[in-house]
Short mmCIF file of C-alpha atoms in Angstrom, two decimals:
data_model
loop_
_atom_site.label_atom_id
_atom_site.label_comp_id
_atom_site.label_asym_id
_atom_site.label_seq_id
_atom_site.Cartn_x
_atom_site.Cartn_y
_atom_site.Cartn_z
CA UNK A 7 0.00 0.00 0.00
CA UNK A 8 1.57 3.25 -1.08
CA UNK A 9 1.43 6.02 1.53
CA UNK A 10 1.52 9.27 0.31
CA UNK A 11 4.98 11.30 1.84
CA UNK A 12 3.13 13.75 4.30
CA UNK A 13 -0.70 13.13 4.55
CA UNK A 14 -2.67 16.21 5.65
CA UNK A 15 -3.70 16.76 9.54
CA UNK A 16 -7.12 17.04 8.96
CA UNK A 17 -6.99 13.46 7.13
CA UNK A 18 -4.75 11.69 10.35
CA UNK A 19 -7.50 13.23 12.14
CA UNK A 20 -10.40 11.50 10.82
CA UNK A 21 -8.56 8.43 10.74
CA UNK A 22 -9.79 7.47 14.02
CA UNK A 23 -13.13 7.85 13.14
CA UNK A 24 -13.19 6.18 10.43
CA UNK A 25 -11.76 3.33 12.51
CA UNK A 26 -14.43 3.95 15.43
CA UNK A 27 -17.48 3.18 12.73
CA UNK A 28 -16.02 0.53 10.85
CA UNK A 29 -15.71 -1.46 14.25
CA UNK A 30 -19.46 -0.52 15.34
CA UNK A 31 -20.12 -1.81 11.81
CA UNK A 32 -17.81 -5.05 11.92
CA UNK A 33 -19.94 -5.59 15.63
CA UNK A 34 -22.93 -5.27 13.78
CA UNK A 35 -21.70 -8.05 11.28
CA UNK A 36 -21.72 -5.71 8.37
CA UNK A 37 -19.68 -7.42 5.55
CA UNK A 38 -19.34 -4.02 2.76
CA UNK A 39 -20.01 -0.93 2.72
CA UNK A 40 -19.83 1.85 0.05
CA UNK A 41 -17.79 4.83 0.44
CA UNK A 42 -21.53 6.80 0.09
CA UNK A 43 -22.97 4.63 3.03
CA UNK A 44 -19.73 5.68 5.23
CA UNK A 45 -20.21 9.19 4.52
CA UNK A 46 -23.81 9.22 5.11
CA UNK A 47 -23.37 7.50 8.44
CA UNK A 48 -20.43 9.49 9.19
CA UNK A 49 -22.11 12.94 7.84
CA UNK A 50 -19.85 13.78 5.25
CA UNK A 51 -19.67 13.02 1.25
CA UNK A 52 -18.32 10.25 -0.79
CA UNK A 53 -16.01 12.07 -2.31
CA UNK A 54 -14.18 13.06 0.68
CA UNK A 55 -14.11 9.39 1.95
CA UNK A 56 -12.83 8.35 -1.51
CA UNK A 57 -10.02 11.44 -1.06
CA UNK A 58 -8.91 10.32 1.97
CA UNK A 59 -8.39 6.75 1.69
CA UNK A 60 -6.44 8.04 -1.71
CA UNK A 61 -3.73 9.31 0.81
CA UNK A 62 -3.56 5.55 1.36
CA UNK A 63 -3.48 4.02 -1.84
CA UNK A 64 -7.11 3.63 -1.61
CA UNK A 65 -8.07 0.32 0.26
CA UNK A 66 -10.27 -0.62 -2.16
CA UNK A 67 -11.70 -0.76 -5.79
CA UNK A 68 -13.97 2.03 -6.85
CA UNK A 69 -18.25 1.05 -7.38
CA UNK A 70 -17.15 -2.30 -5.60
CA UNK A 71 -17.04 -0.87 -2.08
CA UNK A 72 -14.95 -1.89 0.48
CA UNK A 73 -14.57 -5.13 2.99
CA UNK A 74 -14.96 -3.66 6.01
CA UNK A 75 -13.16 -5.99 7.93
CA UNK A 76 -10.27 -5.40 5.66
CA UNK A 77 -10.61 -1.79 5.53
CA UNK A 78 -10.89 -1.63 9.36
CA UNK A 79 -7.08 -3.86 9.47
CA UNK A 80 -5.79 -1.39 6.70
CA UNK A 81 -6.63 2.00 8.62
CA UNK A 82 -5.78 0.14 12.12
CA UNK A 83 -2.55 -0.83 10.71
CA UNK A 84 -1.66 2.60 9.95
CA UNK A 85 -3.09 3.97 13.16
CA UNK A 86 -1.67 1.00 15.57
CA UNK A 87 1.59 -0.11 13.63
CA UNK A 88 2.79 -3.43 14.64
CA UNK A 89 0.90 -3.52 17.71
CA UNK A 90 3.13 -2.61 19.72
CA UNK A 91 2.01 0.06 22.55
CA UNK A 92 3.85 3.17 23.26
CA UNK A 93 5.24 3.09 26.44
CA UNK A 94 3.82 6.66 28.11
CA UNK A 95 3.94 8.93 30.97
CA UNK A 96 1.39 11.33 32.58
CA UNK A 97 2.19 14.56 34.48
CA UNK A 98 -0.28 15.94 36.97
CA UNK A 99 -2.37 13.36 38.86
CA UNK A 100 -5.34 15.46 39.09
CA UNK A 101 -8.82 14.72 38.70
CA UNK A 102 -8.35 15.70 34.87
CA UNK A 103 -4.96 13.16 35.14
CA UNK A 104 -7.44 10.62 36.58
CA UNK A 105 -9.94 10.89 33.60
CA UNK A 106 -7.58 10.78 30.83
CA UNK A 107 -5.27 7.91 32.40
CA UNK A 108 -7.85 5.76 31.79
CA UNK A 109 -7.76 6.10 28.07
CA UNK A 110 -3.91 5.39 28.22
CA UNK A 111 -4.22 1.61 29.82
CA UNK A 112 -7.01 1.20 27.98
CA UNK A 113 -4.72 -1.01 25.50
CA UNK A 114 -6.87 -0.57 22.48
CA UNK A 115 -5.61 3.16 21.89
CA UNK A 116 -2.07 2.13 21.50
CA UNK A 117 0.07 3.12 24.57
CA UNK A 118 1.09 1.47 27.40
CA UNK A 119 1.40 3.51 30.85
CA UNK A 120 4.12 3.00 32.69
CA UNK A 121 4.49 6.25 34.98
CA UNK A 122 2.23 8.74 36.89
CA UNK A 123 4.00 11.82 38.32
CA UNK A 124 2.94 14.72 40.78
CA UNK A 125 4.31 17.75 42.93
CA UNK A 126 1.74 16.21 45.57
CA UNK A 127 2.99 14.37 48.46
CA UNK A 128 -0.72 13.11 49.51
CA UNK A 129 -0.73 11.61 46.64
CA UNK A 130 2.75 9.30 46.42
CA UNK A 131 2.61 5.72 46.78
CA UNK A 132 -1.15 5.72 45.34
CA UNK A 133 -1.98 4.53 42.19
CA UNK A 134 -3.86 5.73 39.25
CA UNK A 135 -5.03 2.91 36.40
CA UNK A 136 -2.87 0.43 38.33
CA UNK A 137 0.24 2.71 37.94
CA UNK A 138 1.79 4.10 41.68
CA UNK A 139 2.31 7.66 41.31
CA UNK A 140 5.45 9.23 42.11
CA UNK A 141 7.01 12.26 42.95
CA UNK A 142 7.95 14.48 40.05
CA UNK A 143 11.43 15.39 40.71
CA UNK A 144 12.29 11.32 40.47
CA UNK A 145 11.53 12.07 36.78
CA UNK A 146 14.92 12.27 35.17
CA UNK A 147 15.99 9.06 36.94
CA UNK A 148 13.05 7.15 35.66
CA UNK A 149 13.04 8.39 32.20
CA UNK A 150 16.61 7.12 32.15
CA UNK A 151 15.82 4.25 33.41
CA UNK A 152 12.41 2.97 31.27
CA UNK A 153 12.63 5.12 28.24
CA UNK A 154 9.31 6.62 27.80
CA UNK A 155 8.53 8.43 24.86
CA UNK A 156 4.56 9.87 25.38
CA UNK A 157 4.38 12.24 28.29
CA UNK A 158 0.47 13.33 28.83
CA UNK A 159 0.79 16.99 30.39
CA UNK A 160 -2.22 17.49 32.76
CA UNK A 161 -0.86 20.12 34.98
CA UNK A 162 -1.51 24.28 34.68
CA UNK A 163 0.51 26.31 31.83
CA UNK A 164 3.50 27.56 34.02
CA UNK A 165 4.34 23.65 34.77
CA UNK A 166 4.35 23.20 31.30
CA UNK A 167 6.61 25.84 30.28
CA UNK A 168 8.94 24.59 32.69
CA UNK A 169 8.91 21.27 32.07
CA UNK A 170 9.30 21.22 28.16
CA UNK A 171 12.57 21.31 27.78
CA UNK A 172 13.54 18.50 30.29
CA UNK A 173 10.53 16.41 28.47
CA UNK A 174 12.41 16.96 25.36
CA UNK A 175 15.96 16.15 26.81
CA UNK A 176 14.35 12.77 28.52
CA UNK A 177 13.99 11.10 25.28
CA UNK A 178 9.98 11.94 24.75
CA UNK A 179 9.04 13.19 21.45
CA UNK A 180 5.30 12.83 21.79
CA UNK A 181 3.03 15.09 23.94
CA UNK A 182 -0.65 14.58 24.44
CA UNK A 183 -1.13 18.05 26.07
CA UNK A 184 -3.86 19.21 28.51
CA UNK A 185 -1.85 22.33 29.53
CA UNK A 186 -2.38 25.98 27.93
CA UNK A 187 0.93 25.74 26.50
CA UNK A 188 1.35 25.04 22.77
CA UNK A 189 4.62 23.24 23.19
CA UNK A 190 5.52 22.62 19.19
CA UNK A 191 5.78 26.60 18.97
CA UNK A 192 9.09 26.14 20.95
CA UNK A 193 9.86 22.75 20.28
CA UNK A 194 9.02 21.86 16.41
CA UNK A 195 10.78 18.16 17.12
CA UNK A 196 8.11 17.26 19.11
CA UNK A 197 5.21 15.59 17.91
CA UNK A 198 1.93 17.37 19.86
CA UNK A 199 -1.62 16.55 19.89
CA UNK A 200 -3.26 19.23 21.86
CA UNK A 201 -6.72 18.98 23.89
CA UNK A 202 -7.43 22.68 24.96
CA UNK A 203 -10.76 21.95 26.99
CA UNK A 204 -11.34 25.78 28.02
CA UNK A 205 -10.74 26.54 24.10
CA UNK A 206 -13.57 23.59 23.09
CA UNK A 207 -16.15 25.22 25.53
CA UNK A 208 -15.64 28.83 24.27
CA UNK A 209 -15.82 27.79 20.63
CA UNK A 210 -19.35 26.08 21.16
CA UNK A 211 -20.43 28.98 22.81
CA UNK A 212 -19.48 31.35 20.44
CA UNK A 213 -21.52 28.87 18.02
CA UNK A 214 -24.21 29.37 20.18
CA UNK A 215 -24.56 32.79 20.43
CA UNK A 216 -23.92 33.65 16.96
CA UNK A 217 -26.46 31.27 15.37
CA UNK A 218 -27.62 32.20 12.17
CA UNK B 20 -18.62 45.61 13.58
CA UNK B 21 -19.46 44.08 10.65
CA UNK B 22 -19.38 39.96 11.51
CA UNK B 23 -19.94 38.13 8.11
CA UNK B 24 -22.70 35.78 7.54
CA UNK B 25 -20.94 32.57 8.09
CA UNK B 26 -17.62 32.29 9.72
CA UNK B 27 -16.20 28.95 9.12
CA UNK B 28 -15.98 26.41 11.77
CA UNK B 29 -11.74 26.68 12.11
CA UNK B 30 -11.52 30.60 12.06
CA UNK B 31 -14.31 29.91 15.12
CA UNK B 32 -11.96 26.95 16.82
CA UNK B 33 -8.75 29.92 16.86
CA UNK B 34 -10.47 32.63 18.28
CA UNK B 35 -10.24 30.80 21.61
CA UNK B 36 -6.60 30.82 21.08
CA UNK B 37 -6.57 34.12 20.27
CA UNK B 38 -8.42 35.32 23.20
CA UNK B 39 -5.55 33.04 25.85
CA UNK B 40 -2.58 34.89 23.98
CA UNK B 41 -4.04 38.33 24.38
CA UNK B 42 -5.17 37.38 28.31
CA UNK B 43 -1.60 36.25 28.39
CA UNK B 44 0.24 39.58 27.05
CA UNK B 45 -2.79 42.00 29.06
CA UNK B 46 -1.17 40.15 32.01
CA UNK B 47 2.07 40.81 31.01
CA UNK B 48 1.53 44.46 30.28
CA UNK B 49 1.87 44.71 27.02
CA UNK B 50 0.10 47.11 24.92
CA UNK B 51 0.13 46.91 21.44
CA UNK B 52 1.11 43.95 18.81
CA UNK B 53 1.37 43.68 15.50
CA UNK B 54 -0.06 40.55 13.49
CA UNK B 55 3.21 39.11 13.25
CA UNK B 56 4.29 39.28 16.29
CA UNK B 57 1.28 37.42 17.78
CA UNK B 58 1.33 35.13 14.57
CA UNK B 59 5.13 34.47 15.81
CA UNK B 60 3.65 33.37 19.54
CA UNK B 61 1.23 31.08 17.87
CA UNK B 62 2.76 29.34 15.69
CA UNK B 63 0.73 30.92 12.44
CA UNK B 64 1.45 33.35 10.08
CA UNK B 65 0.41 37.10 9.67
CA UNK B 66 -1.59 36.55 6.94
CA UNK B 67 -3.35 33.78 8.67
CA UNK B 68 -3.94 36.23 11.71
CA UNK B 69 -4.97 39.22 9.52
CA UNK B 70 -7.52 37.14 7.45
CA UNK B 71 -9.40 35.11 10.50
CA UNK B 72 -9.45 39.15 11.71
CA UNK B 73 -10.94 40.32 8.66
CA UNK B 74 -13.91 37.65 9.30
CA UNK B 75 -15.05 39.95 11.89
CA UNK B 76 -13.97 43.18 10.26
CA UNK B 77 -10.70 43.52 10.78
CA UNK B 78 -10.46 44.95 14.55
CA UNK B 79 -7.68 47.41 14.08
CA UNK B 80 -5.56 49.20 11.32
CA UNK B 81 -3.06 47.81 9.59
CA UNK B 82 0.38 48.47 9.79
CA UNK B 83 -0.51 50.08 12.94
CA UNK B 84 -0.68 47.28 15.04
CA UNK B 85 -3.55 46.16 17.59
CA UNK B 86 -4.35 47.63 21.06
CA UNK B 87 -4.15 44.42 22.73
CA UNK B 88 -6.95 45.08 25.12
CA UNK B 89 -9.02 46.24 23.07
CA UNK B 90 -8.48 43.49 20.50
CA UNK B 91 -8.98 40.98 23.87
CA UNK B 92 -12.17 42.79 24.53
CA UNK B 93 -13.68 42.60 20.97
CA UNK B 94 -13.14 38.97 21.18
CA UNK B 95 -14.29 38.54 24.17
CA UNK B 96 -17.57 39.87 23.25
CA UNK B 97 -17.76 37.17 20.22
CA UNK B 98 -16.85 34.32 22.29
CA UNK B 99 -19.05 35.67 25.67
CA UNK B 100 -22.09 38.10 24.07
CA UNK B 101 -23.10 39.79 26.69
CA UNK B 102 -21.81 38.01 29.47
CA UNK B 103 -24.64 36.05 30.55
CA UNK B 104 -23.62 32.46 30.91
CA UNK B 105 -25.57 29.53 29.02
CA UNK B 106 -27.22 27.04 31.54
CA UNK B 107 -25.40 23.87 31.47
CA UNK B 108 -26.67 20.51 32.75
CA UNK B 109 -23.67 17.28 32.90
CA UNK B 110 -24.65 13.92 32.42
CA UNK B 111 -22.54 11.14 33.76
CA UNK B 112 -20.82 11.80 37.26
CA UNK B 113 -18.11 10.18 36.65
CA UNK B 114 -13.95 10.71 36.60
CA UNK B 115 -14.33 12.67 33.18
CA UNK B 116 -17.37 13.89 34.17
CA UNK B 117 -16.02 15.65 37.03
CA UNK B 118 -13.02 16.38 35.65
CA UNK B 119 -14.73 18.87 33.20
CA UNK B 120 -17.55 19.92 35.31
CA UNK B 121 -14.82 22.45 36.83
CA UNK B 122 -14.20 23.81 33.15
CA UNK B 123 -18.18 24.57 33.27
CA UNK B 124 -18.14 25.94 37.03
CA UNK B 125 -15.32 28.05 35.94
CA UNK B 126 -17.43 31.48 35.26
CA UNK B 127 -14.40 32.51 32.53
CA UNK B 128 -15.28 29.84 30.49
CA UNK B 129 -19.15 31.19 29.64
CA UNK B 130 -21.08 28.50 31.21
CA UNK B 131 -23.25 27.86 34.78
CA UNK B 132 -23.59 24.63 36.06
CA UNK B 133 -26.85 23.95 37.21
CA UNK B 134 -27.32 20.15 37.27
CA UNK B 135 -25.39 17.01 37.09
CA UNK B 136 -27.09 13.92 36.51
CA UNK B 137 -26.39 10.14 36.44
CA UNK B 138 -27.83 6.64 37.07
CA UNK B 139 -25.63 5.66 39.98
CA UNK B 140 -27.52 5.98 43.16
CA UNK B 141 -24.18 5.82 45.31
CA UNK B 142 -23.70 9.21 43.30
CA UNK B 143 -27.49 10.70 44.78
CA UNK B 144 -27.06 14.06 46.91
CA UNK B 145 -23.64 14.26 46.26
CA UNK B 146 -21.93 17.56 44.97
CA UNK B 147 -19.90 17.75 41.88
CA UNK B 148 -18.15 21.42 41.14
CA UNK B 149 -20.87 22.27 44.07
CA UNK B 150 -23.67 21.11 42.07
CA UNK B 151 -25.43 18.41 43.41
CA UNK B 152 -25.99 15.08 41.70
CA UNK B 153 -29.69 14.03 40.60
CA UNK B 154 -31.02 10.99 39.76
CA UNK B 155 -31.18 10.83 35.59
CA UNK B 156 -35.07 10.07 35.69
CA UNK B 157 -35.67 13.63 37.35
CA UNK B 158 -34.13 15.51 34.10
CA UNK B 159 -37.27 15.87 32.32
CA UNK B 160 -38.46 17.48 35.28
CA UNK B 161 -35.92 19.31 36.15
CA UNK B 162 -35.65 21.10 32.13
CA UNK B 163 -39.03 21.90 32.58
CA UNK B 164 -38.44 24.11 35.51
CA UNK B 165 -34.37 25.34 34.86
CA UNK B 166 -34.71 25.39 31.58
CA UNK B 167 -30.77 24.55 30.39
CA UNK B 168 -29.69 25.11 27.09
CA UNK B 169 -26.34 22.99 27.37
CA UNK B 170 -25.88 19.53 27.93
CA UNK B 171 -22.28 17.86 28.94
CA UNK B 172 -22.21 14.35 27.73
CA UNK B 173 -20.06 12.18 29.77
CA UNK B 174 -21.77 8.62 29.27
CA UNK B 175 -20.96 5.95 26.47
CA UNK B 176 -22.68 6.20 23.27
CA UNK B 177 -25.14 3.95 23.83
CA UNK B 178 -26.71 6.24 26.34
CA UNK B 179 -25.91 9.07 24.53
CA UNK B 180 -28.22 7.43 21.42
CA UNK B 181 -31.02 6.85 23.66
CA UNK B 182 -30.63 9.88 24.91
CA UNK B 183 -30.27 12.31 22.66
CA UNK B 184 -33.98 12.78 21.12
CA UNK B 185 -35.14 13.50 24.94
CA UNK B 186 -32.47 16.53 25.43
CA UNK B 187 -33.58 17.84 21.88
CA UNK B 188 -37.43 17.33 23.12
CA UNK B 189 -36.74 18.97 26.26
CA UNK B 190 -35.05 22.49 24.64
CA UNK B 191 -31.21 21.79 24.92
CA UNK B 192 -30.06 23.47 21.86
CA UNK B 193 -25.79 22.56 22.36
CA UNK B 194 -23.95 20.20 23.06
CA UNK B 195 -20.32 19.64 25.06
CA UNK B 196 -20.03 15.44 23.96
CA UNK B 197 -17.46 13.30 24.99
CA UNK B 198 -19.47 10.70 24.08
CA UNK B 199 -18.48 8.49 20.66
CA UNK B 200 -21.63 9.26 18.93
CA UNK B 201 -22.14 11.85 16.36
CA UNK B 202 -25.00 13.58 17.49
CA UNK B 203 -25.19 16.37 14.98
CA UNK B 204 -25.89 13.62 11.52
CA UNK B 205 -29.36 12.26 13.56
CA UNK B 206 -29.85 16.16 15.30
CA UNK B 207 -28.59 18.78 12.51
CA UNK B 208 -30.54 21.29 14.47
CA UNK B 209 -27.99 20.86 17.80
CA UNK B 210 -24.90 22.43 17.53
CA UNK B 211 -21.92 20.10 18.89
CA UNK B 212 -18.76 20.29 19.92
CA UNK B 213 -17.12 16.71 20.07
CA UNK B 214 -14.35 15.78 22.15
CA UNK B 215 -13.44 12.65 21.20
CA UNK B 216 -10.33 11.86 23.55
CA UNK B 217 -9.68 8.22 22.16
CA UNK B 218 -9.53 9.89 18.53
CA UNK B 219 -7.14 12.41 19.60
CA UNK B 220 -4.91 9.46 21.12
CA UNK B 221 -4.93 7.05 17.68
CA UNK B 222 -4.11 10.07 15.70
CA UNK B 223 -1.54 11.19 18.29
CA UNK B 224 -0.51 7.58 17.63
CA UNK B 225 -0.41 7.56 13.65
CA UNK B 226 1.64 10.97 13.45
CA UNK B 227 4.38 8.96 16.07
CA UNK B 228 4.19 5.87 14.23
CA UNK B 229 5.06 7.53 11.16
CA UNK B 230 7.15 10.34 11.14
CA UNK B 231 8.97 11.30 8.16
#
């Protein structure tokens, strides 16, 4: 399958949902589909479904429609690799920390979690998804030691800021980041997937007030 | 000001953005900026920032730079309106649930929480963000009388399926949904913001896995 050199953001970012309905659709014991059908489920058009899975070489052979089992292995393949899980860390043992940690073990998203870390002494020696949390300033020592390269940043934007640069000399060169801080401003080598809550809420409301 | 008719969907997602970077300067005392200067900050370009400006009629002069509390404050009355906050009911008490009920609390943020709901009775007469938690089969009742216009969704998507006609029926007009199902292709009349926190992991995922 030839993958196209750099495939647009907005396409790796409807990978996953592609790969969300084609397993509701494989649990439903749905054999093909048509690229129409998938947009119509999915609310969007054939033709963009047919674009994107052109990034990919196309999975499929056009007016034929696709397997969905096999397009589900195709797109998982390129989401999930070999299988193998990225082994991850997450900063800031918060409530938030709590919530999200949970979608780190959860093994079928593709990372493995292997440290929890906080400023909080209350909280040391507890764990959090089956991982003991430690104290943060053991962080250097363990990143030498077990080689993580995820770090999921759920602490305030001043934390952030002064905890990029070490996350970047510790080996890590993927952020899933909670924090106010766009990291890939000052560090382009890192690889950043942002989830600005406070941003999400605004946006909606602005939707809401401004309805046509 | 002279909005136009229909701003699209990822000028609306930056103005957000916009609005932290100019709370961040106003806090650091800084006066005016130029469009390339804040472009810089963001990780954008000038043009990029001029053009999502010119969306809303342009806010300042060019060449001349932008007052930047001025600029904060025309923004803030696009993302805010008046100031009133929307009334905002979560669903699902749990971790995530509570982890973003204090995004909703938060009074910066737009919103005011004025009911949380769920199915566990072990949750019953608790208080989450200082809202306390009602029994799901009481939210009928309770839109009749409070009359919220925002729903959280923290539950799985079967629940948010069977629940989503009901919150339509009963006058909730936006959604906040962490849930993994597409509300807006059944509901075109809601307006949605989706956080979908496993999708933003797998594609996370896909831009490690493959990195030129």
């Amino acid at each position: 399958m030839g993958v196209q050199n750099k495939v647009s953001l907005p396409v790796i970012k409807r990978l996953p949902k592609y790969y969300r309905y084609l397993t509701n659709l494989s649990a439903d014991g749905k054999e093909k589909i048509s690229s129409s059908e998938l947009a119509h489920m999915m609310g969007t058009t054939a033709s963009q479904v047919r674009q994107d899975f052109n990034c990919f070489g196309g999975f499929g052979q056009q007016g034929i429609g696709y397997k969905v089992d096999v397009l589900r292995a195709e797109i998982g393949k390129l989401l999930f690799g070999d299988g193998e899980r990225l082994p991850t860390i997450l900063i800031g043992a918060g409530h938030l920390g709590s919530a999200v940690s949970s979608f780190i073990s959860r093994d079928t998203n593709g990372y493995r979690l292997i440290g929890v870390f906080d400023i909080n002494p209350d909280l040391f020696g507890k764990e959090m998804s089956g991982v003991p949390i430690l104290p943060l300033h053991t962080l250097s020592d363990f990143c030498a030691q077990h080689h993580p390269e995820v770090a999921v940043l759920c602490v305030p934007r001043q934390s952030a800021i002064d905890l990029a640069g070490d996350l970047v000399s510790y080996g890590i060169h993927g952020v899933w980041n909670f924090s106010h801080y766009d990291l890939s401003v000052e560090y382009p080598e890192l690889t950043v997937e942002n989830v600005h809550l406070g941003d999400s809420l605004m946006s909606l409301g602005y939707r809401l007030r401004n309805k046509e």
